[in-house]
């Protein structure tokens, strides 16, 4: 896997999503419950930015229709969304948050 720097850990506020674009992929970075998660920033139900939603209980909620996605798996926690959104591996090196949006061949 190829990792790229997404942000500084010190830039991420607890339970506040931060939108970044990595290799053309919109990603929402979320620091919560002592971890950092990277999830695709586009809701699978309504095609809007998840970074504008709220974080609670290791999930991110889409602001438009209330779809909620597990930050660990990308799976929806209930309707109206029925399809998961991609999640990406995260590594922390010092103050750097590194994310891989590519998969090994």
Backbone as XML, in Angstrom:
<?xml version="1.0"?>
<chain id="A" units="angstrom">
  <residue number="1" name="UNK">
    <atom name="N" x="0.833" y="-1.181" z="0.000"/>
    <atom name="CA" x="0.000" y="0.000" z="0.000"/>
    <atom name="C" x="0.875" y="1.240" z="0.000"/>
  </residue>
  <residue number="2" name="UNK">
    <atom name="N" x="0.376" y="2.251" z="-0.640"/>
    <atom name="CA" x="1.074" y="3.527" z="-0.707"/>
    <atom name="C" x="0.344" y="4.544" z="0.167"/>
  </residue>
  <residue number="3" name="UNK">
    <atom name="N" x="1.071" y="5.104" z="1.126"/>
    <atom name="CA" x="0.478" y="6.083" z="2.038"/>
    <atom name="C" x="0.913" y="7.493" z="1.656"/>
  </residue>
  <residue number="4" name="UNK">
    <atom name="N" x="-0.012" y="8.453" z="1.815"/>
    <atom name="CA" x="0.295" y="9.861" z="1.592"/>
    <atom name="C" x="-0.099" y="10.643" z="2.835"/>
  </residue>
  <residue number="5" name="UNK">
    <atom name="N" x="0.610" y="11.754" z="3.047"/>
    <atom name="CA" x="0.302" y="12.603" z="4.201"/>
    <atom name="C" x="-1.025" y="13.305" z="3.951"/>
  </residue>
  <residue number="6" name="UNK">
    <atom name="N" x="-1.942" y="13.162" z="4.896"/>
    <atom name="CA" x="-3.271" y="13.755" z="4.763"/>
    <atom name="C" x="-3.416" y="15.025" z="5.589"/>
  </residue>
  <residue number="7" name="UNK">
    <atom name="N" x="-2.753" y="15.065" z="6.749"/>
    <atom name="CA" x="-2.867" y="16.211" z="7.654"/>
    <atom name="C" x="-1.900" y="16.013" z="8.809"/>
  </residue>
  <residue number="8" name="UNK">
    <atom name="N" x="-1.782" y="17.054" z="9.610"/>
    <atom name="CA" x="-1.058" y="16.943" z="10.870"/>
    <atom name="C" x="-2.051" y="16.482" z="11.934"/>
  </residue>
  <residue number="9" name="UNK">
    <atom name="N" x="-1.633" y="15.583" z="12.788"/>
    <atom name="CA" x="-2.490" y="15.106" z="13.860"/>
    <atom name="C" x="-2.984" y="16.283" z="14.713"/>
  </residue>
  <residue number="10" name="UNK">
    <atom name="N" x="-2.121" y="17.258" z="14.932"/>
    <atom name="CA" x="-2.473" y="18.417" z="15.744"/>
    <atom name="C" x="-3.547" y="19.290" z="15.098"/>
  </residue>
  <residue number="11" name="UNK">
    <atom name="N" x="-3.792" y="19.126" z="13.794"/>
    <atom name="CA" x="-4.836" y="19.882" z="13.098"/>
    <atom name="C" x="-6.228" y="19.282" z="13.296"/>
  </residue>
  <residue number="12" name="UNK">
    <atom name="N" x="-6.290" y="18.032" z="13.733"/>
    <atom name="CA" x="-7.567" y="17.339" z="13.846"/>
    <atom name="C" x="-8.180" y="17.542" z="15.226"/>
  </residue>
  <residue number="13" name="UNK">
    <atom name="N" x="-9.351" y="18.160" z="15.242"/>
    <atom name="CA" x="-10.071" y="18.359" z="16.491"/>
    <atom name="C" x="-10.917" y="17.124" z="16.781"/>
  </residue>
  <residue number="14" name="UNK">
    <atom name="N" x="-11.028" y="16.778" z="18.033"/>
    <atom name="CA" x="-11.814" y="15.617" z="18.447"/>
    <atom name="C" x="-13.257" y="15.737" z="17.950"/>
  </residue>
  <residue number="15" name="UNK">
    <atom name="N" x="-13.756" y="14.685" z="17.314"/>
    <atom name="CA" x="-15.135" y="14.578" z="16.835"/>
    <atom name="C" x="-15.534" y="15.651" z="15.815"/>
  </residue>
  <residue number="16" name="UNK">
    <atom name="N" x="-14.549" y="16.222" z="15.115"/>
    <atom name="CA" x="-14.810" y="17.225" z="14.075"/>
    <atom name="C" x="-14.192" y="16.754" z="12.770"/>
  </residue>
  <residue number="17" name="UNK">
    <atom name="N" x="-15.008" y="16.348" z="11.796"/>
    <atom name="CA" x="-14.467" y="15.858" z="10.525"/>
    <atom name="C" x="-13.672" y="16.931" z="9.779"/>
  </residue>
  <residue number="18" name="UNK">
    <atom name="N" x="-12.640" y="16.497" z="9.082"/>
    <atom name="CA" x="-11.831" y="17.391" z="8.245"/>
    <atom name="C" x="-11.776" y="16.779" z="6.851"/>
  </residue>
  <residue number="19" name="UNK">
    <atom name="N" x="-12.201" y="17.553" z="5.848"/>
    <atom name="CA" x="-12.198" y="17.070" z="4.465"/>
    <atom name="C" x="-10.845" y="17.345" z="3.822"/>
  </residue>
  <residue number="20" name="UNK">
    <atom name="N" x="-10.299" y="16.318" z="3.180"/>
    <atom name="CA" x="-9.063" y="16.442" z="2.409"/>
    <atom name="C" x="-9.272" y="15.702" z="1.088"/>
  </residue>
  <residue number="21" name="UNK">
    <atom name="N" x="-8.442" y="16.003" z="0.116"/>
    <atom name="CA" x="-8.473" y="15.256" z="-1.141"/>
    <atom name="C" x="-7.113" y="14.615" z="-1.329"/>
  </residue>
  <residue number="22" name="UNK">
    <atom name="N" x="-7.109" y="13.297" z="-1.528"/>
    <atom name="CA" x="-5.874" y="12.534" z="-1.663"/>
    <atom name="C" x="-5.905" y="11.779" z="-2.987"/>
  </residue>
  <residue number="23" name="UNK">
    <atom name="N" x="-4.994" y="12.101" z="-3.860"/>
    <atom name="CA" x="-4.948" y="11.459" z="-5.182"/>
    <atom name="C" x="-6.304" y="11.515" z="-5.884"/>
  </residue>
  <residue number="24" name="UNK">
    <atom name="N" x="-6.994" y="12.653" z="-5.745"/>
    <atom name="CA" x="-8.288" y="12.836" z="-6.394"/>
    <atom name="C" x="-9.462" y="12.221" z="-5.667"/>
  </residue>
  <residue number="25" name="UNK">
    <atom name="N" x="-9.226" y="11.638" z="-4.491"/>
    <atom name="CA" x="-10.282" y="10.984" z="-3.717"/>
    <atom name="C" x="-10.670" y="11.883" z="-2.541"/>
  </residue>
  <residue number="26" name="UNK">
    <atom name="N" x="-11.958" y="12.260" z="-2.421"/>
    <atom name="CA" x="-12.394" y="13.044" z="-1.264"/>
    <atom name="C" x="-12.460" y="12.154" z="-0.022"/>
  </residue>
  <residue number="27" name="UNK">
    <atom name="N" x="-11.785" y="12.586" z="1.037"/>
    <atom name="CA" x="-11.681" y="11.790" z="2.264"/>
    <atom name="C" x="-12.052" y="12.662" z="3.455"/>
  </residue>
  <residue number="28" name="UNK">
    <atom name="N" x="-12.784" y="12.083" z="4.380"/>
    <atom name="CA" x="-13.088" y="12.733" z="5.644"/>
    <atom name="C" x="-12.212" y="12.094" z="6.721"/>
  </residue>
  <residue number="29" name="UNK">
    <atom name="N" x="-11.396" y="12.912" z="7.373"/>
    <atom name="CA" x="-10.566" y="12.446" z="8.485"/>
    <atom name="C" x="-11.301" y="12.751" z="9.781"/>
  </residue>
  <residue number="30" name="UNK">
    <atom name="N" x="-11.344" y="11.773" z="10.667"/>
    <atom name="CA" x="-12.049" y="11.956" z="11.932"/>
    <atom name="C" x="-11.184" y="11.431" z="13.065"/>
  </residue>
  <residue number="31" name="UNK">
    <atom name="N" x="-10.948" y="12.297" z="14.042"/>
    <atom name="CA" x="-10.240" y="11.903" z="15.267"/>
    <atom name="C" x="-11.291" y="11.732" z="16.359"/>
  </residue>
  <residue number="32" name="UNK">
    <atom name="N" x="-11.436" y="10.486" z="16.824"/>
    <atom name="CA" x="-12.437" y="10.194" z="17.850"/>
    <atom name="C" x="-12.033" y="8.950" z="18.624"/>
  </residue>
  <residue number="33" name="UNK">
    <atom name="N" x="-12.414" y="8.890" z="19.855"/>
    <atom name="CA" x="-12.178" y="7.724" z="20.713"/>
    <atom name="C" x="-10.722" y="7.263" z="20.691"/>
  </residue>
  <residue number="34" name="UNK">
    <atom name="N" x="-9.787" y="8.220" z="20.614"/>
    <atom name="CA" x="-8.366" y="7.902" z="20.665"/>
    <atom name="C" x="-7.771" y="7.388" z="19.372"/>
  </residue>
  <residue number="35" name="UNK">
    <atom name="N" x="-8.528" y="7.411" z="18.282"/>
    <atom name="CA" x="-8.041" y="6.941" z="16.994"/>
    <atom name="C" x="-8.332" y="7.971" z="15.912"/>
  </residue>
  <residue number="36" name="UNK">
    <atom name="N" x="-7.707" y="7.764" z="14.749"/>
    <atom name="CA" x="-8.003" y="8.582" z="13.572"/>
    <atom name="C" x="-8.516" y="7.651" z="12.484"/>
  </residue>
  <residue number="37" name="UNK">
    <atom name="N" x="-9.615" y="8.039" z="11.882"/>
    <atom name="CA" x="-10.252" y="7.251" z="10.831"/>
    <atom name="C" x="-10.277" y="8.055" z="9.544"/>
  </residue>
  <residue number="38" name="UNK">
    <atom name="N" x="-10.252" y="7.344" z="8.422"/>
    <atom name="CA" x="-10.369" y="7.953" z="7.100"/>
    <atom name="C" x="-11.487" y="7.228" z="6.360"/>
  </residue>
  <residue number="39" name="UNK">
    <atom name="N" x="-12.488" y="7.982" z="5.953"/>
    <atom name="CA" x="-13.652" y="7.423" z="5.274"/>
    <atom name="C" x="-13.927" y="8.280" z="4.046"/>
  </residue>
  <residue number="40" name="UNK">
    <atom name="N" x="-14.408" y="7.651" z="2.984"/>
    <atom name="CA" x="-14.745" y="8.421" z="1.794"/>
    <atom name="C" x="-15.734" y="9.508" z="2.180"/>
  </residue>
  <residue number="41" name="UNK">
    <atom name="N" x="-15.519" y="10.708" z="1.665"/>
    <atom name="CA" x="-16.294" y="11.862" z="2.098"/>
    <atom name="C" x="-17.664" y="11.973" z="1.433"/>
  </residue>
  <residue number="42" name="UNK">
    <atom name="N" x="-18.012" y="11.076" z="0.536"/>
    <atom name="CA" x="-19.273" y="11.197" z="-0.187"/>
    <atom name="C" x="-20.280" y="10.155" z="0.312"/>
  </residue>
  <residue number="43" name="UNK">
    <atom name="N" x="-21.428" y="10.626" z="0.793"/>
    <atom name="CA" x="-22.497" y="9.755" z="1.275"/>
    <atom name="C" x="-22.989" y="8.869" z="0.127"/>
  </residue>
  <residue number="44" name="UNK">
    <atom name="N" x="-23.148" y="7.588" z="0.404"/>
    <atom name="CA" x="-23.594" y="6.652" z="-0.631"/>
    <atom name="C" x="-25.080" y="6.797" z="-0.948"/>
  </residue>
  <residue number="45" name="UNK">
    <atom name="N" x="-25.799" y="7.507" z="-0.130"/>
    <atom name="CA" x="-27.230" y="7.686" z="-0.341"/>
    <atom name="C" x="-27.552" y="8.965" z="-1.097"/>
  </residue>
  <residue number="46" name="UNK">
    <atom name="N" x="-26.882" y="10.077" z="-0.737"/>
    <atom name="CA" x="-27.308" y="11.368" z="-1.275"/>
    <atom name="C" x="-26.213" y="12.134" z="-2.014"/>
  </residue>
  <residue number="47" name="UNK">
    <atom name="N" x="-24.998" y="11.566" z="-2.109"/>
    <atom name="CA" x="-23.915" y="12.213" z="-2.847"/>
    <atom name="C" x="-23.568" y="13.601" z="-2.302"/>
  </residue>
  <residue number="48" name="UNK">
    <atom name="N" x="-23.519" y="13.732" z="-0.970"/>
    <atom name="CA" x="-23.107" y="14.975" z="-0.327"/>
    <atom name="C" x="-21.939" y="14.693" z="0.615"/>
  </residue>
  <residue number="49" name="UNK">
    <atom name="N" x="-21.256" y="15.749" z="1.038"/>
    <atom name="CA" x="-20.066" y="15.631" z="1.877"/>
    <atom name="C" x="-20.395" y="15.179" z="3.296"/>
  </residue>
  <residue number="50" name="UNK">
    <atom name="N" x="-19.774" y="14.067" z="3.705"/>
    <atom name="CA" x="-19.951" y="13.596" z="5.080"/>
    <atom name="C" x="-19.215" y="14.486" z="6.076"/>
  </residue>
  <residue number="51" name="UNK">
    <atom name="N" x="-18.199" y="15.212" z="5.617"/>
    <atom name="CA" x="-17.421" y="16.076" z="6.512"/>
    <atom name="C" x="-18.257" y="17.199" z="7.119"/>
  </residue>
  <residue number="52" name="UNK">
    <atom name="N" x="-19.405" y="17.447" z="6.541"/>
    <atom name="CA" x="-20.293" y="18.487" z="7.072"/>
    <atom name="C" x="-21.229" y="17.939" z="8.141"/>
  </residue>
  <residue number="53" name="UNK">
    <atom name="N" x="-21.134" y="16.629" z="8.400"/>
    <atom name="CA" x="-22.005" y="15.998" z="9.388"/>
    <atom name="C" x="-21.379" y="15.941" z="10.763"/>
  </residue>
  <residue number="54" name="UNK">
    <atom name="N" x="-22.083" y="15.279" z="11.668"/>
    <atom name="CA" x="-21.629" y="15.168" z="13.050"/>
    <atom name="C" x="-21.084" y="13.773" z="13.340"/>
  </residue>
  <residue number="55" name="UNK">
    <atom name="N" x="-20.184" y="13.711" z="14.326"/>
    <atom name="CA" x="-19.566" y="12.461" z="14.744"/>
    <atom name="C" x="-20.077" y="12.099" z="16.135"/>
  </residue>
  <residue number="56" name="UNK">
    <atom name="N" x="-20.483" y="10.833" z="16.275"/>
    <atom name="CA" x="-20.929" y="10.343" z="17.574"/>
    <atom name="C" x="-20.808" y="8.828" z="17.596"/>
  </residue>
  <residue number="57" name="UNK">
    <atom name="N" x="-20.307" y="8.281" z="18.696"/>
    <atom name="CA" x="-20.202" y="6.828" z="18.879"/>
    <atom name="C" x="-19.495" y="6.137" z="17.715"/>
  </residue>
  <residue number="58" name="UNK">
    <atom name="N" x="-18.368" y="6.700" z="17.276"/>
    <atom name="CA" x="-17.544" y="6.138" z="16.203"/>
    <atom name="C" x="-18.309" y="6.032" z="14.884"/>
  </residue>
  <residue number="59" name="UNK">
    <atom name="N" x="-19.253" y="6.951" z="14.668"/>
    <atom name="CA" x="-20.011" y="7.025" z="13.426"/>
    <atom name="C" x="-20.052" y="8.473" z="12.955"/>
  </residue>
  <residue number="60" name="UNK">
    <atom name="N" x="-20.241" y="8.642" z="11.649"/>
    <atom name="CA" x="-20.404" y="9.971" z="11.071"/>
    <atom name="C" x="-21.776" y="10.020" z="10.413"/>
  </residue>
  <residue number="61" name="UNK">
    <atom name="N" x="-22.494" y="11.111" z="10.657"/>
    <atom name="CA" x="-23.848" y="11.241" z="10.154"/>
    <atom name="C" x="-23.901" y="12.231" z="9.000"/>
  </residue>
  <residue number="62" name="UNK">
    <atom name="N" x="-24.566" y="11.850" z="7.935"/>
    <atom name="CA" x="-24.785" y="12.740" z="6.802"/>
    <atom name="C" x="-25.800" y="13.798" z="7.219"/>
  </residue>
  <residue number="63" name="UNK">
    <atom name="N" x="-25.480" y="15.036" z="6.977"/>
    <atom name="CA" x="-26.335" y="16.137" z="7.412"/>
    <atom name="C" x="-27.647" y="16.224" z="6.631"/>
  </residue>
  <residue number="64" name="UNK">
    <atom name="N" x="-27.705" y="15.667" z="5.419"/>
    <atom name="CA" x="-28.879" y="15.868" z="4.572"/>
    <atom name="C" x="-30.076" y="15.005" z="4.969"/>
  </residue>
  <residue number="65" name="UNK">
    <atom name="N" x="-29.874" y="13.699" z="5.088"/>
    <atom name="CA" x="-30.989" y="12.806" z="5.392"/>
    <atom name="C" x="-30.771" y="11.982" z="6.657"/>
  </residue>
  <residue number="66" name="UNK">
    <atom name="N" x="-29.643" y="12.186" z="7.335"/>
    <atom name="CA" x="-29.416" y="11.489" z="8.593"/>
    <atom name="C" x="-28.818" y="10.099" z="8.491"/>
  </residue>
  <residue number="67" name="UNK">
    <atom name="N" x="-28.368" y="9.707" z="7.300"/>
    <atom name="CA" x="-27.679" y="8.420" z="7.200"/>
    <atom name="C" x="-26.427" y="8.471" z="8.060"/>
  </residue>
  <residue number="68" name="UNK">
    <atom name="N" x="-26.136" y="7.385" z="8.750"/>
    <atom name="CA" x="-24.979" y="7.319" z="9.628"/>
    <atom name="C" x="-24.110" y="6.139" z="9.201"/>
  </residue>
  <residue number="69" name="UNK">
    <atom name="N" x="-22.783" y="6.349" z="9.214"/>
    <atom name="CA" x="-21.850" y="5.320" z="8.765"/>
    <atom name="C" x="-20.818" y="5.038" z="9.842"/>
  </residue>
  <residue number="70" name="UNK">
    <atom name="N" x="-20.530" y="3.761" z="10.066"/>
    <atom name="CA" x="-19.510" y="3.341" z="11.018"/>
    <atom name="C" x="-18.148" y="3.749" z="10.475"/>
  </residue>
  <residue number="71" name="UNK">
    <atom name="N" x="-17.371" y="4.484" z="11.256"/>
    <atom name="CA" x="-16.058" y="4.959" z="10.816"/>
    <atom name="C" x="-15.060" y="3.825" z="10.634"/>
  </residue>
  <residue number="72" name="UNK">
    <atom name="N" x="-15.279" y="2.694" z="11.302"/>
    <atom name="CA" x="-14.351" y="1.566" z="11.201"/>
    <atom name="C" x="-14.591" y="0.729" z="9.947"/>
  </residue>
  <residue number="73" name="UNK">
    <atom name="N" x="-15.855" y="0.615" z="9.535"/>
    <atom name="CA" x="-16.198" y="-0.296" z="8.443"/>
    <atom name="C" x="-16.799" y="0.388" z="7.214"/>
  </residue>
  <residue number="74" name="UNK">
    <atom name="N" x="-17.346" y="1.581" z="7.404"/>
    <atom name="CA" x="-18.028" y="2.284" z="6.322"/>
    <atom name="C" x="-19.462" y="1.821" z="6.126"/>
  </residue>
  <residue number="75" name="UNK">
    <atom name="N" x="-19.903" y="0.829" z="6.890"/>
    <atom name="CA" x="-21.260" y="0.310" z="6.733"/>
    <atom name="C" x="-22.274" y="1.284" z="7.328"/>
  </residue>
  <residue number="76" name="UNK">
    <atom name="N" x="-23.445" y="1.394" z="6.655"/>
    <atom name="CA" x="-24.489" y="2.261" z="7.205"/>
    <atom name="C" x="-25.068" y="1.658" z="8.480"/>
  </residue>
  <residue number="77" name="UNK">
    <atom name="N" x="-25.404" y="2.528" z="9.417"/>
    <atom name="CA" x="-25.984" y="2.092" z="10.691"/>
    <atom name="C" x="-27.506" y="2.017" z="10.621"/>
  </residue>
  <residue number="78" name="UNK">
    <atom name="N" x="-28.076" y="2.423" z="9.508"/>
    <atom name="CA" x="-29.532" y="2.403" z="9.347"/>
    <atom name="C" x="-29.922" y="3.167" z="8.106"/>
  </residue>
  <residue number="79" name="UNK">
    <atom name="N" x="-31.197" y="3.173" z="7.830"/>
    <atom name="CA" x="-31.732" y="3.844" z="6.645"/>
    <atom name="C" x="-31.635" y="5.365" z="6.790"/>
  </residue>
  <residue number="80" name="UNK">
    <atom name="N" x="-31.621" y="6.095" z="5.686"/>
    <atom name="CA" x="-31.964" y="5.665" z="4.340"/>
    <atom name="C" x="-30.799" y="5.050" z="3.552"/>
  </residue>
  <residue number="81" name="UNK">
    <atom name="N" x="-29.565" y="5.176" z="4.005"/>
    <atom name="CA" x="-28.441" y="4.583" z="3.261"/>
    <atom name="C" x="-28.481" y="3.063" z="3.380"/>
  </residue>
  <residue number="82" name="UNK">
    <atom name="N" x="-28.168" y="2.381" z="2.277"/>
    <atom name="CA" x="-28.117" y="0.923" z="2.296"/>
    <atom name="C" x="-26.760" y="0.404" z="1.829"/>
  </residue>
  <residue number="83" name="UNK">
    <atom name="N" x="-25.953" y="1.271" z="1.213"/>
    <atom name="CA" x="-24.640" y="0.860" z="0.707"/>
    <atom name="C" x="-23.536" y="1.479" z="1.567"/>
  </residue>
  <residue number="84" name="UNK">
    <atom name="N" x="-22.467" y="0.736" z="1.834"/>
    <atom name="CA" x="-21.344" y="1.281" z="2.600"/>
    <atom name="C" x="-20.553" y="2.290" z="1.777"/>
  </residue>
  <residue number="85" name="UNK">
    <atom name="N" x="-19.725" y="3.056" z="2.474"/>
    <atom name="CA" x="-18.762" y="3.935" z="1.815"/>
    <atom name="C" x="-17.369" y="3.390" z="2.138"/>
  </residue>
  <residue number="86" name="UNK">
    <atom name="N" x="-16.403" y="3.581" z="1.249"/>
    <atom name="CA" x="-15.061" y="3.048" z="1.498"/>
    <atom name="C" x="-14.395" y="3.684" z="2.721"/>
  </residue>
  <residue number="87" name="UNK">
    <atom name="N" x="-13.641" y="2.864" z="3.434"/>
    <atom name="CA" x="-12.767" y="3.349" z="4.505"/>
    <atom name="C" x="-11.333" y="3.047" z="4.090"/>
  </residue>
  <residue number="88" name="UNK">
    <atom name="N" x="-10.400" y="3.806" z="4.631"/>
    <atom name="CA" x="-9.002" y="3.701" z="4.206"/>
    <atom name="C" x="-8.089" y="3.496" z="5.405"/>
  </residue>
  <residue number="89" name="UNK">
    <atom name="N" x="-7.006" y="2.729" z="5.226"/>
    <atom name="CA" x="-6.038" y="2.519" z="6.303"/>
    <atom name="C" x="-5.346" y="3.825" z="6.685"/>
  </residue>
  <residue number="90" name="UNK">
    <atom name="N" x="-5.105" y="3.989" z="7.982"/>
    <atom name="CA" x="-4.452" y="5.184" z="8.523"/>
    <atom name="C" x="-3.235" y="4.763" z="9.340"/>
  </residue>
  <residue number="91" name="UNK">
    <atom name="N" x="-2.150" y="5.510" z="9.185"/>
    <atom name="CA" x="-0.960" y="5.340" z="10.023"/>
    <atom name="C" x="-0.610" y="6.712" z="10.592"/>
  </residue>
  <residue number="92" name="UNK">
    <atom name="N" x="-0.127" y="6.721" z="11.834"/>
    <atom name="CA" x="0.341" y="7.955" z="12.453"/>
    <atom name="C" x="1.847" y="7.839" z="12.610"/>
  </residue>
  <residue number="93" name="UNK">
    <atom name="N" x="2.572" y="8.815" z="12.070"/>
    <atom name="CA" x="4.030" y="8.871" z="12.224"/>
    <atom name="C" x="4.378" y="10.248" z="12.755"/>
  </residue>
  <residue number="94" name="UNK">
    <atom name="N" x="4.698" y="10.296" z="14.051"/>
    <atom name="CA" x="4.942" y="11.593" z="14.686"/>
    <atom name="C" x="3.650" y="12.382" z="14.698"/>
  </residue>
  <residue number="95" name="UNK">
    <atom name="N" x="3.671" y="13.568" z="14.046"/>
    <atom name="CA" x="2.472" y="14.401" z="13.950"/>
    <atom name="C" x="1.791" y="14.245" z="12.589"/>
  </residue>
  <residue number="96" name="UNK">
    <atom name="N" x="2.290" y="13.335" z="11.758"/>
    <atom name="CA" x="1.727" y="13.160" z="10.420"/>
    <atom name="C" x="0.661" y="12.061" z="10.406"/>
  </residue>
  <residue number="97" name="UNK">
    <atom name="N" x="-0.471" y="12.372" z="9.799"/>
    <atom name="CA" x="-1.525" y="11.390" z="9.563"/>
    <atom name="C" x="-1.370" y="10.936" z="8.123"/>
  </residue>
  <residue number="98" name="UNK">
    <atom name="N" x="-1.086" y="9.656" z="7.942"/>
    <atom name="CA" x="-0.878" y="9.085" z="6.618"/>
    <atom name="C" x="-2.045" y="8.169" z="6.268"/>
  </residue>
  <residue number="99" name="UNK">
    <atom name="N" x="-2.527" y="8.290" z="5.025"/>
    <atom name="CA" x="-3.688" y="7.516" z="4.582"/>
    <atom name="C" x="-3.351" y="6.856" z="3.254"/>
  </residue>
  <residue number="100" name="UNK">
    <atom name="N" x="-3.831" y="5.634" z="3.077"/>
    <atom name="CA" x="-3.686" y="4.933" z="1.811"/>
    <atom name="C" x="-5.055" y="4.848" z="1.136"/>
  </residue>
  <residue number="101" name="UNK">
    <atom name="N" x="-5.192" y="5.498" z="-0.023"/>
    <atom name="CA" x="-6.433" y="5.397" z="-0.785"/>
    <atom name="C" x="-6.290" y="4.441" z="-1.957"/>
  </residue>
  <residue number="102" name="UNK">
    <atom name="N" x="-5.124" y="3.803" z="-2.047"/>
    <atom name="CA" x="-4.892" y="2.817" z="-3.100"/>
    <atom name="C" x="-4.763" y="1.441" z="-2.483"/>
  </residue>
  <residue number="103" name="UNK">
    <atom name="N" x="-5.082" y="0.418" z="-3.246"/>
    <atom name="CA" x="-4.954" y="-0.948" z="-2.765"/>
    <atom name="C" x="-3.795" y="-1.611" z="-3.488"/>
  </residue>
  <residue number="104" name="UNK">
    <atom name="N" x="-3.201" y="-2.587" z="-2.797"/>
    <atom name="CA" x="-2.113" y="-3.341" z="-3.436"/>
    <atom name="C" x="-2.664" y="-4.161" z="-4.584"/>
  </residue>
  <residue number="105" name="UNK">
    <atom name="N" x="-1.863" y="-4.300" z="-5.626"/>
    <atom name="CA" x="-2.287" y="-5.105" z="-6.775"/>
    <atom name="C" x="-2.195" y="-6.575" z="-6.462"/>
  </residue>
</chain>
